[in-house]
Amino acid sequence: MTTTRLAPEQLSLRIDPASLGFDDTSTLPTGALPWIGQERAETAARFGLAMDQPDYNLFVLGEVGSGRATLLRQLTRAVAAERPVPPDLCYLHNFDAPERPRALRMPAGQGRELRQLMGKLSRFLQSEIPLRLSSEDFKAESERIQNAYQAEEAKAYGELVAFAEARSFNLFRESGHLVFTLIGEKGAALTEAEARTLSKDRRAEIDKAEQELRDEIARFLEKTRPMLRVMNEGLAALRRQTVKPLLDHELQTIRVSLKKQIKDSVKLGSYLDQVQHDVLEHIELFIAQDSDDEARQEALAQLLLGYRVNLVVDNADLSGAPVIAEDNPVFHTLFGRIEYQAEEDVMMTDFFRVRAGSLIRAHGGFLLLHLRDLLADELVWEKLRRFMRSGRVQIEEPGSSLMPMAAVSLQPEAVDVETKIVLIGSVDEYYAVQEADPEFARHFMVKVDFAESFPASDETRAASALFVAHTCRKLGLPHLSAPAVARLIEDAHRQVDDQTRQSAIFARTEALVAESAGMCRARGASRVEREDVDAALDARRQRHNYPEQRLRESIAEGERLITLHGEQVGQINGLTQIDLGDWRFGLPVRVSARTHAGTQGLLNIEREVEMSGPIHDKGVLILHSYLTALFAHLAPLALNASIVFEQEYHGVEGDSASCAELFAVLSALSGVPLNQGIAVTGALNQHGEVLPVGGINEKIEGWFRVCEASGLDGRQGVLMPARNLRHLMLERPVVEAVEQGRFHIHTAAHLSEGLELLTGLPSGLPVAPAVEVDYPAESVLGRAQQTLQAYRRACQRAGSAGRTRRLRT
């Protein structure tokens, strides 16, 4: 078994611009964004949006930048355009309980019409009622009622006056009160001085007469009050009789104008009846008076405020169902609020200050929310959970009890809401909710799973070109040539390290289009070419790769010990990847091993000092298992071995260095030196097979740059797993160096292949597995076997000496 040296064409995927079928993106058709490589997600989304049953809300999961929010917004708008327009929602004054405003749903557009009609009614009543109540017919009938009362009252008053005069009292009216005075002998009112001169008997007679007069006045008032009440009732009935036909006509006009059948027609009819009753009960407020008219006008204005219509949801301008993307789902924007106004140290409000939130406004349509935003506010999360359970929204103002001033509170009528919620989150958030809150999760029965990558094909590349054209038009950028688009697609392959798959994170592609357009404009061109994309990628690297540059400089300056030439025993260059979030790069690290006789086995120094992660520890244990299996016929192994990543102070994770670690151990055991110009990456299983690793491109390029900085000698290269072949998407400088024979990339499917490449000797591993085997003496494993046998003899001698000493004591 031997390694395979890769040809330059195997190192990267190159897209032929001619295969794209266009000259530049300006010739591509316009239209909706395609669901590139997201057929599964699109099918699930369409299914969920078509389901009208409860609990078939959508949970959209995927990585940021995958287009999940954009594509769902686009699809929901397309679906919503085919759906009927949902009804308007109004809040009306509740005449029976003003603190509980009534909700009224009306066909789209009729809420606005009702508001206009009620406003028109208020203005009409203010102008027309006074006219009707000042007509000649009304005045004549009113005078008749008043005259009848006055005649009866005058008769009773005359009798009362006669009663008073018979007892020497003069009775008259003053400011609405009955006043009487005692009349003296001369027919004039008796003065106080004259009253004191009267005899005791006369004063007694006067007191008795006064009491009789008072009793008679009381009887007079008891007799005339019903007359007054009858007159007032008669006048009120006359006013109602005069105004009622007018009111009936206007309210009937409103009913006829709103002739469409509505679900809440009974509620609307009841409300209009209450308006009519309220107007008739307060007709006197419409009549101008000479005294205290300012107070009457204020009371009238307050009365008319109750006839307004608070249109909280107006769908008159919609042509389909609503689609609302709520990017700020705090409590009041999502569920609505009640506004307050400070008046004399009291927070006042009324039904007209009720405001609907996006959840109510999306009734009959779709509401897009991001899960992370909801989880940030426990109060919002709990309220949404209750809504998902009940399907009803109660508008309220949270924390009103904590207001610095006393508040007049409202409890608007709760409304049923039929909104399909599209909840957008990451994969981790989705499964966290599934585990932590299964009751909430069951309301989202449609899982829309966006892929991070997808198999590449001519169709996906054509769709990617459409996306680029759409981006250019949306952002007003110069269009891209076919070679430039081909370079973008190659970068999409690079992002997932796969020649057969493309990245589904199109946010990066969109950003790269914008940056490439900037490079194009900087050179004064009108079309983006391939070199502009390359320049944008180089500029991005320059902005982000400072940590990588500093680490490479530390190697060039000799701070980090990396040997690039020659051979060394027990030492090899492994390849690592460093991911800083915004930038990934590869870096070589020296892996060294030391062995000697003993019984402790393999020691992982990183593990001992707690600087390694569980995956790395697992890799070392697998390495130890395979090493034991290689020399099982010598078991138990008399071996102490240590492995370390030199000059690594920030911890180690991953198993991609397990091949390099085993090579170092076998070199230390056999005394065979390893080629220091070939860096190694690859994981290992218990059968010696080399497994694929991640970050293969960054690792190779990191090693290449280090070698290039010190000068390529034509013998340097990388040993990588053969199973990583399709993941190669190397940068052009690496490919060119391979073409020129200055750098080489080798692949191995089994440990033995790499061992032979690095040592130049046969590995000694038989082609067919054997239970017991002695490896050839001149092979790497044969030499390691000899060393282990020597260790065994040394341990046995040490053990015998120890027993002898113990016997002496």
Coordinates of C-alpha atoms in Angstrom, one line a residue, residues 570-574 591-593 602-606 612 615-621 623 627 642-645 652 654-668 674 680 682 684 751:
G570 CA 9.8 11.2 17.5
Q571 CA 8.8 14.5 16.1
I572 CA 6.3 15.5 13.4
N573 CA 4.4 18.5 12.2
G574 CA 0.7 18.2 12.8
V591 CA 3.9 16.9 18.0
S592 CA 6.6 15.0 19.8
A593 CA 6.8 11.7 21.6
L602 CA 0.6 5.9 26.7
L603 CA 0.6 9.3 28.5
N604 CA -1.3 12.2 27.0
I605 CA 0.4 15.2 28.6
E606 CA -2.5 17.6 27.5
S612 CA -7.4 18.7 26.1
I615 CA -12.8 14.4 21.5
H616 CA -9.0 14.7 21.6
D617 CA -8.8 12.4 24.6
K618 CA -11.0 9.9 22.7
G619 CA -8.6 10.1 19.8
V620 CA -5.6 9.3 22.0
L621 CA -7.4 6.4 23.6
L623 CA -4.5 5.5 19.3
L627 CA -0.9 0.6 19.2
S642 CA 4.3 10.5 26.3
I643 CA 2.8 12.7 23.6
V644 CA 2.6 16.4 23.7
F645 CA 1.6 19.3 21.4
V652 CA -6.4 21.1 22.3
G654 CA -10.4 17.3 18.1
D655 CA -9.0 14.0 17.0
S656 CA -7.5 15.1 13.6
A657 CA -4.0 14.8 15.0
S658 CA -4.2 11.2 16.1
C659 CA -2.4 10.0 13.0
A660 CA 0.5 12.4 13.6
E661 CA 0.6 11.4 17.3
L662 CA 0.9 7.7 16.4
F663 CA 3.5 8.4 13.8
A664 CA 5.5 10.3 16.4
V665 CA 5.2 7.4 18.9
L666 CA 6.2 4.7 16.3
S667 CA 9.2 6.9 15.3
A668 CA 10.3 7.2 18.9
L674 CA 10.2 11.2 10.1
V680 CA 0.2 15.4 8.7
G682 CA -6.0 12.7 9.9
L684 CA -7.5 7.2 13.2
L751 CA -1.8 4.3 8.6

